[in-house]
mmCIF file of C-alpha atoms in Angstrom:
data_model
loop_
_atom_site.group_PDB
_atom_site.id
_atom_site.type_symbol
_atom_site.label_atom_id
_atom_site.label_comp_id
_atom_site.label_asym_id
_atom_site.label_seq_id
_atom_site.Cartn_x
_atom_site.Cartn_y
_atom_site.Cartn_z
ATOM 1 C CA UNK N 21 0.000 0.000 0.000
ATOM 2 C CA UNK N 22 1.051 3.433 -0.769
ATOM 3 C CA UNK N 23 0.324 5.881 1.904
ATOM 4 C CA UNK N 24 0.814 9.418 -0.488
ATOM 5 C CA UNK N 25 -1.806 7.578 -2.507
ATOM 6 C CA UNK N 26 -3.803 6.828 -0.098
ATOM 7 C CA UNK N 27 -4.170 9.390 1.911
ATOM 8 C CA UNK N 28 -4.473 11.881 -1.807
ATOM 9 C CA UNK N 29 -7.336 9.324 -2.720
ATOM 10 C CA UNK N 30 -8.984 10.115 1.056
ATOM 11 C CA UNK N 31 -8.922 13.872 0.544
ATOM 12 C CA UNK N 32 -10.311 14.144 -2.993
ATOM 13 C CA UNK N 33 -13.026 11.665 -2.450
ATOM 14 C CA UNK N 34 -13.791 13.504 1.152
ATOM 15 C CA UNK N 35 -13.852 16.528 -1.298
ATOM 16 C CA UNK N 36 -16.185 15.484 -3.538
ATOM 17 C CA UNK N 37 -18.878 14.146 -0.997
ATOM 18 C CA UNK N 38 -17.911 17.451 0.951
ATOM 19 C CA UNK N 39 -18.828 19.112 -2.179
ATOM 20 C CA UNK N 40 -21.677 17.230 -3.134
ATOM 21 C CA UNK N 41 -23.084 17.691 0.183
ATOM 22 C CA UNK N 42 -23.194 21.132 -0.104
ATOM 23 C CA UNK N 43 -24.207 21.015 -3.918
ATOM 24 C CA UNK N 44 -27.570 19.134 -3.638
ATOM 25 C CA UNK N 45 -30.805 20.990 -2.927
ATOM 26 C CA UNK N 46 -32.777 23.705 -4.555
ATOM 27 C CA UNK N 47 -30.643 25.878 -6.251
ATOM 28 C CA UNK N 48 -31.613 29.087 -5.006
ATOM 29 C CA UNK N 49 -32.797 28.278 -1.494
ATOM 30 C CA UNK N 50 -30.106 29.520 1.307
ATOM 31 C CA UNK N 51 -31.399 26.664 3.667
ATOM 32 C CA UNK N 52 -30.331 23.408 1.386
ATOM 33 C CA UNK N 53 -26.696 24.936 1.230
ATOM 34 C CA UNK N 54 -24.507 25.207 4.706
ATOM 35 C CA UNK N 55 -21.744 27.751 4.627
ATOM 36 C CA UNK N 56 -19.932 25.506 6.939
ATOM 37 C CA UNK N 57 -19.775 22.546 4.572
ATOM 38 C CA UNK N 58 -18.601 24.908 1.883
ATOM 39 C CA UNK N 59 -15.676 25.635 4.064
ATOM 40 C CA UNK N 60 -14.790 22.392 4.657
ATOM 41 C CA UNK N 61 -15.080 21.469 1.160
ATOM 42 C CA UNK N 62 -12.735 23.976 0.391
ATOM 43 C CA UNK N 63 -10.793 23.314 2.774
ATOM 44 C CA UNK N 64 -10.351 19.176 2.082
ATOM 45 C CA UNK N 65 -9.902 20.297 -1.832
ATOM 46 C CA UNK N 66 -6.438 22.777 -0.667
ATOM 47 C CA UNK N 67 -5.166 19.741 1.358
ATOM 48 C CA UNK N 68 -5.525 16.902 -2.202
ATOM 49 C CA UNK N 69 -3.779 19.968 -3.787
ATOM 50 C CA UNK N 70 -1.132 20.245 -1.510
ATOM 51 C CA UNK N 71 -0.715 16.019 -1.856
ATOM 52 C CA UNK N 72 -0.189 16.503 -5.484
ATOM 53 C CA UNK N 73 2.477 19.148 -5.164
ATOM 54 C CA UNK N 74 5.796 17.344 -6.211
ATOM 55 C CA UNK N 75 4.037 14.733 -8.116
ATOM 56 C CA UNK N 76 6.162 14.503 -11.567
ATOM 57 C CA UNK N 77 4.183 12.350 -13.594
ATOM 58 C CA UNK N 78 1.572 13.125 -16.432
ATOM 59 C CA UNK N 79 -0.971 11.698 -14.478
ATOM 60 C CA UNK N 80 -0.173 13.439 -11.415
ATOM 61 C CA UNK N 81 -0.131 16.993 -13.450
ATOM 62 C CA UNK N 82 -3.726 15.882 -14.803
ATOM 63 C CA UNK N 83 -4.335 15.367 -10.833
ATOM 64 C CA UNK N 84 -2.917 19.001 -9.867
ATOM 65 C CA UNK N 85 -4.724 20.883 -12.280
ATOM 66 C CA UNK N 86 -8.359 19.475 -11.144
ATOM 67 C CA UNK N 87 -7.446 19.963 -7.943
ATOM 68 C CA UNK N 88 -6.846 23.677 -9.050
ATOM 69 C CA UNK N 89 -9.498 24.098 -11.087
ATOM 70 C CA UNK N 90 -11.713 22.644 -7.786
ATOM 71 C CA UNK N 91 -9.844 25.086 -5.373
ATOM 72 C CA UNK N 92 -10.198 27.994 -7.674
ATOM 73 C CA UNK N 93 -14.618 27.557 -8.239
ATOM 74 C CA UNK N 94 -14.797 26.829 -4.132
ATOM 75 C CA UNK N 95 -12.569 29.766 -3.259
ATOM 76 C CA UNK N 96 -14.370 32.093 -5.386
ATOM 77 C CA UNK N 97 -17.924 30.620 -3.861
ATOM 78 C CA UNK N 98 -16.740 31.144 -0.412
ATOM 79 C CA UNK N 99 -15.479 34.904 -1.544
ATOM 80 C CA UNK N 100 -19.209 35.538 -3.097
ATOM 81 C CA UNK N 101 -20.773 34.421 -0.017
ATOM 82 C CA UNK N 102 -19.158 35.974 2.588
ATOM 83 C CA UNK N 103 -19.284 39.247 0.426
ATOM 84 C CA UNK N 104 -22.953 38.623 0.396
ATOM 85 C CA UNK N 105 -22.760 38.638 4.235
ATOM 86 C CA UNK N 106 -21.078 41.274 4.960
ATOM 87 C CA UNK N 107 -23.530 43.186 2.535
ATOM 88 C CA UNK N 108 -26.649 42.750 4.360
ATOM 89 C CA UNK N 109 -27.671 39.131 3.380
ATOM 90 C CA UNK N 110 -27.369 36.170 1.156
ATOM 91 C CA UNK N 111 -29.936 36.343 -1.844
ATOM 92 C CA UNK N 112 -31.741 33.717 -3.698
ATOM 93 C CA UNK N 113 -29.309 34.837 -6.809
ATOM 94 C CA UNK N 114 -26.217 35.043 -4.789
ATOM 95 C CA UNK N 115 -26.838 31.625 -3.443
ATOM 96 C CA UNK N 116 -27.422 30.732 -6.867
ATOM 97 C CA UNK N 117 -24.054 32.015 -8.126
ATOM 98 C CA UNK N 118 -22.106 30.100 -5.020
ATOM 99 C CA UNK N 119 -23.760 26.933 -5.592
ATOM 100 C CA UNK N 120 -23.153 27.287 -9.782
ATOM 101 C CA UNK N 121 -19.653 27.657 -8.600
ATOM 102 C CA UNK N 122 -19.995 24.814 -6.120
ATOM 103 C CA UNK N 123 -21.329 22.919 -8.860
ATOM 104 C CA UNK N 124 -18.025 23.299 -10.988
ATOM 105 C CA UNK N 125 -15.650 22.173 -8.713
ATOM 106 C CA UNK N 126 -18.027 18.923 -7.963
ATOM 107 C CA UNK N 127 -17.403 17.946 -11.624
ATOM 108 C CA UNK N 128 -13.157 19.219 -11.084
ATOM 109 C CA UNK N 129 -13.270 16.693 -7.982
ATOM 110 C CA UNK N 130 -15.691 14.249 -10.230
ATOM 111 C CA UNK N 131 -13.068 13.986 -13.066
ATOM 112 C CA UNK N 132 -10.010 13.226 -10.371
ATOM 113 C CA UNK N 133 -11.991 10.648 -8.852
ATOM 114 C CA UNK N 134 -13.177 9.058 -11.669
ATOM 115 C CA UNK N 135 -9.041 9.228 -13.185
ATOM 116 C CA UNK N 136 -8.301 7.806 -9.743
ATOM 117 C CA UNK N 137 -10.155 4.796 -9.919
ATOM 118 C CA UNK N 138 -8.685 4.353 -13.894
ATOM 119 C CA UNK N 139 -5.223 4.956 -12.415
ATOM 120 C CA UNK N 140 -5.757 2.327 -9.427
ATOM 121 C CA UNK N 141 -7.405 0.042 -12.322
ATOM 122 C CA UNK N 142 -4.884 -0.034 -14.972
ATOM 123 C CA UNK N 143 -2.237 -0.488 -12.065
ATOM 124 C CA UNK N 144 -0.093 -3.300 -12.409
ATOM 125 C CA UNK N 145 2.978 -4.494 -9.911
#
């Protein structure tokens, strides 16, 4: 067992059921969505980043740049919704806009997951 692949394959799975969590519901209704999860989704998504850093091959480049691509849509959904805080309240179209984002970076973490399994598949010792 490899423990840098294990423990990347932990943290972008826990990122996309993070994600998904947070993903599912009406669009548009504040109440489906928790902040909080968005937060941790984000933060779970920086962490499978961080595992990929140093990785040289091509399939650890595909790797970083969903990871990016996932950090980039939840960091910008977290920025939108705390700006829609500190403005005076989160809107049916700002929530929207977050969970459009969120919605992004679930297929980002989708496409890593599903390379993972390919990766782990075609394997051989």
């Amino acid at each position: 067992m490899n423990f840098e692949k294990t423990s990347f394959a932990f943290f972008i799975v826990l990122a996309l059921t993070l994600n998904f969590g947070f993903f599912i519901g009406d669009i548009d209704n504040p109440a489906h969505h928790d902040a909080m999860e968005l937060g941790a989704a984000l933060v779970v998504s920086i962490i499978a980043t961080i595992l990929k850093f140093g990785d040289r091959s091509s399939m650890g480049a595909v790797f970083l740049a969903t990871s990016l691509v996932a950090d980039l849509q939840l960091l910008l959904a977290a920025i939108f919704w705390g700006l829609a805080i500190s403005n005076g309240g989160v809107t049916p179209e700002v929530v929207a806009r977050v969970v459009s984002l969120s919605g992004g970076a679930l297929l980002a973490n989708l496409v890593s997951v599903t390379l993972l399994v390919a990766e782990a598949i075609v394997y051989r010792r």
